[in-house]
Amino acid sequence: ETGYFTYDPGFLSTASCHSQLTYLDGKNGKLMYRGYPIEQLAEKSNFLEVAYLMLYGELPQQQQLEEFRRIIIHHTMLNESLKSFFRGFYHDAHPMAIMVGVVGSLSAFYHDSTDINNPRHREIAAHRMIAKMPSIAAASYKHSVGEPQVYPDNSLSYTGNLLNMMFAVPCEPFVLNPVAEKALDLIFILHIDHEQNASTSTVRLAGSSGANPFACIASGIAALWGPAHGGANEAVLNMLDEIGDIANVPKYLARAKDKNDPFRLMGFGHRVYKNYDPRARIIREMCHEVLEKLGDANDPRFELALKLEEIALNDEYFVKRKLYPNVDFYSGLIYRALGIPTNMFTVMFAIARTVGWVSQWMEMISEDNQRIGRPRQLYVGEKERNYVPIDKRG
Ligand code: SDX
């Protein structure tokens, strides 16, 4: 019992920390940020308002939200010296490789937000990370397509600014699509935090050593990149392109069940959810609406995804193992419809999850008697033995 929620006794022994941020009920497919159900936040709130909620614990009053937005847009610019850093990467560098490098370097530029024992430094670092991730993401994308970087336009919304920095070019006016702007804002809300997933636990462990906040977020970006985690949204689209046609679905489902085949049904399954991922349910509904509005309703990949989901959800292997679509199964289809290239899908995830990472880092680093994380292991190696000189080995 934790006062409000009951956990299975076995769960408590695996819990790595206490947190007031996010509640996850994997059995019933429930997710709440600071006590608010994700469905209500997705329907009624916006990304910056939820970011405020995660950082400060309460929904903001109008004036607090306006002040928070003013602070965030104040930090959207990047230090001009970083331009040469972006230029140093090969043109075909994966944007996640650039993100890890650039974010990790920020402590070299922003010395007034690296003293983790100074609450003001901590808050500025959190604001800087939330504000600069879209600018770094867009600059990483522009480098990969050989176009000039676009500076932030602080008259735009958080997602409007990101789309502008990604797709505007100096030679013609950029027309922001409100459908894309709103769809991205909603997807970002759904990706903000998710308890102790691999990347968030990585950020907490890095932070527990006293590393500066930018280094901690860079470690989270690195962990998120893996195809079993945040890289799954990119892997789902690559998988749908590889399957190609509904006729091939049985062959790929057979591969997913074959323990000798490394192929997994990307976008399916979850370590915690043994029910439908509530975020996937929201994104699935939104996917159809966005594709309709953007004129991609007949995207064969969407039809294929719906058919793949229908077949898998009626397949004994998936039903018995409680494998349902997760947040990554549909998000890539929407990103693709918004014109975002596949290699930027996980970058989108990283932008949104930065709010969860900095909130979890702030919660941990502000604790009294905060100690370094130190997971232990079961040793299953050789018994003690004596050294053998090289001429006696063999
Ligand atoms: C995210 O942790 C988080 O909260 C992550 C995340 C977040 O917001 O931070 O929700 C975001 O990372 C979502 C997950 C994205 N990844 C994918 O979609 C990749 C495909 N999924 C699998 O790799 C897998 O489901 C994982 C990695 C997500 C979970 O791995 P687990 O915990 O090892 O899976 P499990 O214990 O539930 O597996 C039970 C069984 C096993 O088979 P058996 O040993 O019982 O025979 O199901 C099998 C698994 O092999 N299985 C799959 C499968 N996922 C699990 N078989 C085929 N295809 C799959 N996708």
GROMACS .gro file of N, CA, C and O in nm, residues 143-243:
model
  404
  143HIS      N    1   2.107   1.961  -4.105
  143HIS     CA    2   2.241   1.915  -4.144
  143HIS      C    3   2.229   1.791  -4.232
  143HIS      O    4   2.298   1.777  -4.333
  144SER      N    5   2.136   1.702  -4.196
  144SER     CA    6   2.125   1.575  -4.271
  144SER      C    7   2.070   1.597  -4.412
  144SER      O    8   2.088   1.512  -4.500
  145VAL      N    9   2.000   1.709  -4.435
  145VAL     CA   10   1.947   1.734  -4.571
  145VAL      C   11   2.024   1.846  -4.642
  145VAL      O   12   1.986   1.890  -4.750
  146GLY      N   13   2.130   1.891  -4.577
  146GLY     CA   14   2.218   1.990  -4.644
  146GLY      C   15   2.154   2.126  -4.662
  146GLY      O   16   2.189   2.200  -4.754
  147GLU      N   17   2.058   2.159  -4.573
  147GLU     CA   18   1.995   2.292  -4.583
  147GLU      C   19   2.041   2.380  -4.468
  147GLU      O   20   2.082   2.330  -4.364
  148PRO      N   21   2.030   2.513  -4.486
  148PRO     CA   22   2.075   2.604  -4.378
  148PRO      C   23   1.987   2.594  -4.254
  148PRO      O   24   1.866   2.568  -4.265
  149GLN      N   25   2.049   2.609  -4.137
  149GLN     CA   26   1.970   2.608  -4.013
  149GLN      C   27   1.870   2.723  -4.014
  149GLN      O   28   1.899   2.830  -4.067
  150VAL      N   29   1.754   2.700  -3.954
  150VAL     CA   30   1.651   2.805  -3.942
  150VAL      C   31   1.643   2.845  -3.794
  150VAL      O   32   1.634   2.757  -3.707
  151TYR      N   33   1.651   2.974  -3.766
  151TYR     CA   34   1.644   3.018  -3.626
  151TYR      C   35   1.501   3.005  -3.572
  151TYR      O   36   1.405   3.006  -3.650
  152PRO      N   37   1.488   2.991  -3.439
  152PRO     CA   38   1.353   2.983  -3.380
  152PRO      C   39   1.273   3.109  -3.412
  152PRO      O   40   1.328   3.219  -3.421
  153ASP      N   41   1.141   3.091  -3.429
  153ASP     CA   42   1.049   3.205  -3.443
  153ASP      C   43   0.957   3.199  -3.322
  153ASP      O   44   0.866   3.117  -3.316
  154ASN      N   45   0.987   3.286  -3.224
  154ASN     CA   46   0.919   3.271  -3.095
  154ASN      C   47   0.776   3.323  -3.094
  154ASN      O   48   0.710   3.323  -2.991
  155SER      N   49   0.728   3.361  -3.214
  155SER     CA   50   0.585   3.397  -3.220
  155SER      C   51   0.501   3.269  -3.241
  155SER      O   52   0.379   3.272  -3.231
  156LEU      N   53   0.571   3.158  -3.269
  156LEU     CA   54   0.500   3.032  -3.298
  156LEU      C   55   0.485   2.947  -3.171
  156LEU      O   56   0.553   2.970  -3.072
  157SER      N   57   0.399   2.847  -3.177
  157SER     CA   58   0.382   2.753  -3.065
  157SER      C   59   0.505   2.664  -3.057
  157SER      O   60   0.591   2.666  -3.147
  158TYR      N   61   0.513   2.582  -2.953
  158TYR     CA   62   0.628   2.493  -2.934
  158TYR      C   63   0.644   2.401  -3.054
  158TYR      O   64   0.753   2.389  -3.111
  159THR      N   65   0.537   2.336  -3.097
  159THR     CA   66   0.548   2.243  -3.211
  159THR      C   67   0.551   2.320  -3.343
  159THR      O   68   0.615   2.276  -3.439
  160GLY      N   69   0.482   2.435  -3.348
  160GLY     CA   70   0.489   2.518  -3.470
  160GLY      C   71   0.631   2.563  -3.497
  160GLY      O   72   0.680   2.559  -3.611
  161ASN      N   73   0.702   2.600  -3.389
  161ASN     CA   74   0.841   2.644  -3.402
  161ASN      C   75   0.929   2.530  -3.453
  161ASN      O   76   1.012   2.547  -3.541
  162LEU      N   77   0.905   2.409  -3.399
  162LEU     CA   78   0.983   2.293  -3.442
  162LEU      C   79   0.961   2.267  -3.591
  162LEU      O   80   1.057   2.250  -3.668
  163LEU      N   81   0.835   2.266  -3.634
  163LEU     CA   82   0.806   2.239  -3.776
  163LEU      C   83   0.865   2.348  -3.864
  163LEU      O   84   0.920   2.320  -3.972
  164ASN      N   85   0.858   2.471  -3.818
  164ASN     CA   86   0.916   2.583  -3.894
  164ASN      C   87   1.068   2.567  -3.907
  164ASN      O   88   1.125   2.578  -4.016
  165MET      N   89   1.136   2.533  -3.796
  165MET     CA   90   1.281   2.519  -3.800
  165MET      C   91   1.323   2.399  -3.884
  165MET      O   92   1.431   2.398  -3.942
  166MET      N   93   1.234   2.298  -3.891
  166MET     CA   94   1.268   2.180  -3.972
  166MET      C   95   1.243   2.205  -4.121
  166MET      O   96   1.324   2.167  -4.205
  167PHE      N   97   1.132   2.267  -4.155
  167PHE     CA   98   1.089   2.265  -4.296
  167PHE      C   99   1.093   2.400  -4.366
  167PHE      O  100   1.077   2.406  -4.488
  168ALA      N  101   1.115   2.510  -4.292
  168ALA     CA  102   1.123   2.640  -4.361
  168ALA      C  103   1.256   2.650  -4.436
  168ALA      O  104   1.356   2.592  -4.395
  169VAL      N  105   1.253   2.720  -4.550
  169VAL     CA  106   1.376   2.744  -4.627
  169VAL      C  107   1.381   2.894  -4.660
  169VAL      O  108   1.276   2.958  -4.670
  170PRO      N  109   1.502   2.952  -4.672
  170PRO     CA  110   1.514   3.098  -4.689
  170PRO      C  111   1.446   3.151  -4.815
  170PRO      O  112   1.404   3.265  -4.820
  171CYS      N  113   1.425   3.063  -4.915
  171CYS     CA  114   1.382   3.115  -5.046
  171CYS      C  115   1.231   3.127  -5.062
  171CYS      O  116   1.182   3.176  -5.163
  172GLU      N  117   1.155   3.075  -4.963
  172GLU     CA  118   1.009   3.094  -4.977
  172GLU      C  119   0.943   3.091  -4.840
  172GLU      O  120   0.995   3.033  -4.746
  173PRO      N  121   0.825   3.157  -4.829
  173PRO     CA  122   0.758   3.162  -4.698
  173PRO      C  123   0.714   3.021  -4.655
  173PRO      O  124   0.682   2.939  -4.741
  174PHE      N  125   0.719   2.994  -4.525
  174PHE     CA  126   0.678   2.863  -4.474
  174PHE      C  127   0.533   2.870  -4.430
  174PHE      O  128   0.493   2.960  -4.357
  175VAL      N  129   0.452   2.775  -4.478
  175VAL     CA  130   0.309   2.772  -4.439
  175VAL      C  131   0.291   2.661  -4.336
  175VAL      O  132   0.309   2.543  -4.367
  176LEU      N  133   0.262   2.701  -4.213
  176LEU     CA  134   0.247   2.604  -4.104
  176LEU      C  135   0.110   2.538  -4.113
  176LEU      O  136   0.008   2.606  -4.118
  177ASN      N  137   0.109   2.404  -4.114
  177ASN     CA  138  -0.018   2.331  -4.121
  177ASN      C  139  -0.071   2.312  -3.978
  177ASN      O  140  -0.009   2.240  -3.899
  178PRO      N  141  -0.185   2.372  -3.942
  178PRO     CA  142  -0.237   2.362  -3.805
  178PRO      C  143  -0.269   2.218  -3.763
  178PRO      O  144  -0.259   2.183  -3.646
  179VAL      N  145  -0.303   2.134  -3.862
  179VAL     CA  146  -0.330   1.993  -3.830
  179VAL      C  147  -0.202   1.926  -3.781
  179VAL      O  148  -0.200   1.856  -3.680
  180ALA      N  149  -0.092   1.956  -3.851
  180ALA     CA  150   0.038   1.898  -3.811
  180ALA      C  151   0.081   1.951  -3.675
  180ALA      O  152   0.126   1.876  -3.588
  181GLU      N  153   0.064   2.081  -3.654
  181GLU     CA  154   0.104   2.146  -3.529
  181GLU      C  155   0.030   2.085  -3.409
  181GLU      O  156   0.089   2.047  -3.309
  182LYS      N  157  -0.102   2.064  -3.427
  182LYS     CA  158  -0.182   2.010  -3.315
  182LYS      C  159  -0.155   1.861  -3.295
  182LYS      O  160  -0.142   1.813  -3.183
  183ALA      N  161  -0.139   1.788  -3.406
  183ALA     CA  162  -0.112   1.644  -3.396
  183ALA      C  163   0.019   1.619  -3.321
  183ALA      O  164   0.028   1.534  -3.233
  184LEU      N  165   0.121   1.701  -3.354
  184LEU     CA  166   0.251   1.684  -3.290
  184LEU      C  167   0.242   1.719  -3.140
  184LEU      O  168   0.300   1.651  -3.056
  185ASP      N  169   0.164   1.822  -3.109
  185ASP     CA  170   0.149   1.862  -2.968
  185ASP      C  171   0.087   1.747  -2.888
  185ASP      O  172   0.132   1.713  -2.779
  186LEU      N  173  -0.014   1.682  -2.949
  186LEU     CA  174  -0.081   1.572  -2.879
  186LEU      C  175   0.013   1.452  -2.864
  186LEU      O  176   0.026   1.394  -2.755
  187ILE      N  177   0.084   1.418  -2.970
  187ILE     CA  178   0.178   1.304  -2.962
  187ILE      C  179   0.285   1.332  -2.856
  187ILE      O  180   0.322   1.245  -2.778
  188PHE      N  181   0.329   1.459  -2.850
  188PHE     CA  182   0.432   1.494  -2.750
  188PHE      C  183   0.379   1.476  -2.609
  188PHE      O  184   0.449   1.429  -2.520
  189ILE      N  185   0.253   1.514  -2.584
  189ILE     CA  186   0.195   1.495  -2.450
  189ILE      C  187   0.202   1.347  -2.411
  189ILE      O  188   0.242   1.311  -2.301
  190LEU      N  189   0.168   1.260  -2.506
  190LEU     CA  190   0.162   1.116  -2.477
  190LEU      C  191   0.300   1.058  -2.449
  190LEU      O  192   0.311   0.953  -2.386
  191HIS      N  193   0.406   1.125  -2.496
  191HIS     CA  194   0.541   1.070  -2.483
  191HIS      C  195   0.620   1.132  -2.368
  191HIS      O  196   0.737   1.102  -2.349
  192ILE      N  197   0.556   1.223  -2.291
  192ILE     CA  198   0.633   1.301  -2.193
  192ILE      C  199   0.703   1.215  -2.089
  192ILE      O  200   0.819   1.234  -2.058
  193ASP      N  201   0.633   1.122  -2.028
  193ASP     CA  202   0.696   1.042  -1.922
  193ASP      C  203   0.631   0.905  -1.915
  193ASP      O  204   0.518   0.886  -1.964
  194HIS      N  205   0.705   0.811  -1.860
  194HIS     CA  206   0.647   0.676  -1.852
  194HIS      C  207   0.713   0.595  -1.742
  194HIS      O  208   0.756   0.482  -1.762
  195GLU      N  209   0.719   0.657  -1.621
  195GLU     CA  210   0.775   0.587  -1.504
  195GLU      C  211   0.922   0.550  -1.531
  195GLU      O  212   0.993   0.627  -1.595
  196GLN      N  213   0.966   0.433  -1.486
  196GLN     CA  214   1.109   0.403  -1.495
  196GLN      C  215   1.140   0.317  -1.618
  196GLN      O  216   1.190   0.206  -1.608
  197ASN      N  217   1.112   0.371  -1.737
  197ASN     CA  218   1.154   0.304  -1.860
  197ASN      C  219   1.306   0.311  -1.871
  197ASN      O  220   1.371   0.380  -1.792
  198ALA      N  221   1.362   0.241  -1.970
  198ALA     CA  222   1.508   0.228  -1.977
  198ALA      C  223   1.578   0.363  -1.982
  198ALA      O  224   1.677   0.387  -1.910
  199SER      N  225   1.530   0.455  -2.063
  199SER     CA  226   1.602   0.583  -2.078
  199SER      C  227   1.587   0.669  -1.952
  199SER      O  228   1.682   0.735  -1.909
  200THR      N  229   1.470   0.668  -1.891
  200THR     CA  230   1.451   0.750  -1.769
  200THR      C  231   1.535   0.696  -1.654
  200THR      O  232   1.598   0.773  -1.580
  201SER      N  233   1.539   0.564  -1.641
  201SER     CA  234   1.625   0.506  -1.537
  201SER      C  235   1.771   0.539  -1.563
  201SER      O  236   1.850   0.560  -1.471
  202THR      N  237   1.810   0.546  -1.691
  202THR     CA  238   1.948   0.583  -1.726
  202THR      C  239   1.977   0.726  -1.682
  202THR      O  240   2.082   0.754  -1.624
  203VAL      N  241   1.882   0.815  -1.705
  203VAL     CA  242   1.900   0.955  -1.665
  203VAL      C  243   1.914   0.964  -1.512
  203VAL      O  244   2.001   1.032  -1.460
  204ARG      N  245   1.828   0.890  -1.440
  204ARG     CA  246   1.835   0.892  -1.293
  204ARG      C  247   1.969   0.837  -1.244
  204ARG      O  248   2.032   0.893  -1.154
  205LEU      N  249   2.014   0.728  -1.304
  205LEU     CA  250   2.140   0.668  -1.259
  205LEU      C  251   2.257   0.762  -1.286
  205LEU      O  252   2.341   0.786  -1.198
  206ALA      N  253   2.258   0.823  -1.405
  206ALA     CA  254   2.365   0.919  -1.437
  206ALA      C  255   2.358   1.037  -1.340
  206ALA      O  256   2.458   1.081  -1.284
  207GLY      N  257   2.235   1.085  -1.316
  207GLY     CA  258   2.218   1.201  -1.227
  207GLY      C  259   2.259   1.171  -1.085
  207GLY      O  260   2.310   1.258  -1.013
  208SER      N  261   2.242   1.044  -1.043
  208SER     CA  262   2.272   1.009  -0.902
  208SER      C  263   2.422   1.020  -0.873
  208SER      O  264   2.463   1.028  -0.758
  209SER      N  265   2.503   1.023  -0.980
  209SER     CA  266   2.648   1.034  -0.957
  209SER      C  267   2.689   1.181  -0.943
  209SER      O  268   2.806   1.211  -0.914
  210GLY      N  269   2.593   1.272  -0.970
  210GLY     CA  270   2.624   1.414  -0.962
  210GLY      C  271   2.666   1.472  -1.096
  210GLY      O  272   2.711   1.586  -1.104
  211ALA      N  273   2.648   1.393  -1.204
  211ALA     CA  274   2.682   1.445  -1.338
  211ALA      C  275   2.594   1.565  -1.371
  211ALA      O  276   2.482   1.575  -1.320
  212ASN      N  277   2.645   1.652  -1.458
  212ASN     CA  278   2.567   1.773  -1.489
  212ASN      C  279   2.443   1.735  -1.568
  212ASN      O  280   2.438   1.631  -1.634
  213PRO      N  281   2.338   1.816  -1.563
  213PRO     CA  282   2.209   1.778  -1.623
  213PRO      C  283   2.216   1.750  -1.773
  213PRO      O  284   2.146   1.662  -1.822
  214PHE      N  285   2.302   1.822  -1.844
  214PHE     CA  286   2.309   1.801  -1.989
  214PHE      C  287   2.368   1.662  -2.021
  214PHE      O  288   2.323   1.592  -2.111
  215ALA      N  289   2.469   1.623  -1.942
  215ALA     CA  290   2.528   1.489  -1.960
  215ALA      C  291   2.423   1.381  -1.930
  215ALA      O  292   2.414   1.278  -1.998
  216CYS      N  293   2.340   1.407  -1.828
  216CYS     CA  294   2.236   1.309  -1.791
  216CYS      C  295   2.134   1.294  -1.903
  216CYS      O  296   2.095   1.182  -1.938
  217ILE      N  297   2.090   1.405  -1.961
  217ILE     CA  298   1.991   1.397  -2.070
  217ILE      C  299   2.054   1.329  -2.192
  217ILE      O  300   1.990   1.249  -2.260
  218ALA      N  301   2.182   1.356  -2.218
  218ALA     CA  302   2.251   1.289  -2.330
  218ALA      C  303   2.251   1.138  -2.309
  218ALA      O  304   2.231   1.061  -2.403
  219SER      N  305   2.266   1.094  -2.184
  219SER     CA  306   2.264   0.948  -2.157
  219SER      C  307   2.124   0.892  -2.183
  219SER      O  308   2.109   0.781  -2.233
  220GLY      N  309   2.022   0.971  -2.153
  220GLY     CA  310   1.885   0.926  -2.181
  220GLY      C  311   1.859   0.914  -2.330
  220GLY      O  312   1.797   0.818  -2.376
  221ILE      N  313   1.911   1.010  -2.407
  221ILE     CA  314   1.894   1.006  -2.553
  221ILE      C  315   1.960   0.880  -2.610
  221ILE      O  316   1.904   0.809  -2.693
  222ALA      N  317   2.079   0.850  -2.558
  222ALA     CA  318   2.151   0.730  -2.605
  222ALA      C  319   2.069   0.604  -2.576
  222ALA      O  320   2.052   0.518  -2.663
  223ALA      N  321   2.013   0.594  -2.457
  223ALA     CA  322   1.935   0.474  -2.420
  223ALA      C  323   1.806   0.466  -2.501
  223ALA      O  324   1.764   0.358  -2.544
  224LEU      N  325   1.745   0.578  -2.528
  224LEU     CA  326   1.617   0.581  -2.602
  224LEU      C  327   1.635   0.531  -2.744
  224LEU      O  328   1.542   0.475  -2.804
  225TRP      N  329   1.754   0.546  -2.800
  225TRP     CA  330   1.780   0.520  -2.943
  225TRP      C  331   1.757   0.373  -2.979
  225TRP      O  332   1.722   0.340  -3.091
  226GLY      N  333   1.772   0.283  -2.884
  226GLY     CA  334   1.762   0.140  -2.915
  226GLY      C  335   1.626   0.100  -2.973
  226GLY      O  336   1.523   0.153  -2.931
  227PRO      N  337   1.624   0.006  -3.071
  227PRO     CA  338   1.498  -0.034  -3.135
  227PRO      C  339   1.400  -0.102  -3.039
  227PRO      O  340   1.282  -0.107  -3.064
  228ALA      N  341   1.450  -0.151  -2.926
  228ALA     CA  342   1.358  -0.213  -2.829
  228ALA      C  343   1.287  -0.105  -2.747
  228ALA      O  344   1.190  -0.133  -2.676
  229HIS      N  345   1.332   0.018  -2.759
  229HIS     CA  346   1.279   0.130  -2.678
  229HIS      C  347   1.229   0.239  -2.772
  229HIS      O  348   1.141   0.214  -2.852
  230GLY      N  349   1.287   0.354  -2.769
  230GLY     CA  350   1.236   0.465  -2.850
  230GLY      C  351   1.260   0.448  -2.998
  230GLY      O  352   1.192   0.508  -3.080
  231GLY      N  353   1.355   0.364  -3.033
  231GLY     CA  354   1.386   0.342  -3.176
  231GLY      C  355   1.278   0.258  -3.243
  231GLY      O  356   1.281   0.236  -3.364
  232ALA      N  357   1.179   0.211  -3.165
  232ALA     CA  358   1.077   0.121  -3.221
  232ALA      C  359   0.989   0.192  -3.322
  232ALA      O  360   0.945   0.130  -3.420
  233ASN      N  361   0.963   0.324  -3.303
  233ASN     CA  362   0.873   0.391  -3.398
  233ASN      C  363   0.934   0.392  -3.539
  233ASN      O  364   0.866   0.369  -3.638
  234GLU      N  365   1.066   0.412  -3.543
  234GLU     CA  366   1.135   0.406  -3.674
  234GLU      C  367   1.131   0.262  -3.726
  234GLU      O  368   1.102   0.235  -3.843
  235ALA      N  369   1.152   0.166  -3.635
  235ALA     CA  370   1.155   0.024  -3.675
  235ALA      C  371   1.018  -0.023  -3.724
  235ALA      O  372   1.009  -0.109  -3.813
  236VAL      N  373   0.909   0.034  -3.669
  236VAL     CA  374   0.775  -0.007  -3.713
  236VAL      C  375   0.754   0.028  -3.859
  236VAL      O  376   0.709  -0.055  -3.939
  237LEU      N  377   0.790   0.151  -3.896
  237LEU     CA  378   0.771   0.194  -4.037
  237LEU      C  379   0.860   0.111  -4.129
  237LEU      O  380   0.816   0.068  -4.236
  238ASN      N  381   0.983   0.085  -4.087
  238ASN     CA  382   1.071   0.000  -4.170
  238ASN      C  383   1.012  -0.140  -4.184
  238ASN      O  384   1.016  -0.201  -4.290
  239MET      N  385   0.950  -0.189  -4.074
  239MET     CA  386   0.888  -0.323  -4.078
  239MET      C  387   0.769  -0.323  -4.173
  239MET      O  388   0.754  -0.414  -4.255
  240LEU      N  389   0.684  -0.219  -4.164
  240LEU     CA  390   0.566  -0.213  -4.253
  240LEU      C  391   0.610  -0.205  -4.399
  240LEU      O  392   0.553  -0.271  -4.485
  241ASP      N  393   0.717  -0.128  -4.425
  241ASP     CA  394   0.767  -0.118  -4.562
  241ASP      C  395   0.820  -0.255  -4.607
  241ASP      O  396   0.800  -0.296  -4.720
  242GLU      N  397   0.884  -0.328  -4.515
  242GLU     CA  398   0.939  -0.461  -4.549
  242GLU      C  399   0.827  -0.563  -4.572
  242GLU      O  400   0.829  -0.638  -4.668
  243ILE      N  401   0.723  -0.559  -4.488
  243ILE     CA  402   0.611  -0.653  -4.507
  243ILE      C  403   0.541  -0.622  -4.638
  243ILE      O  404   0.508  -0.710  -4.717
   0.00000   0.00000   0.00000
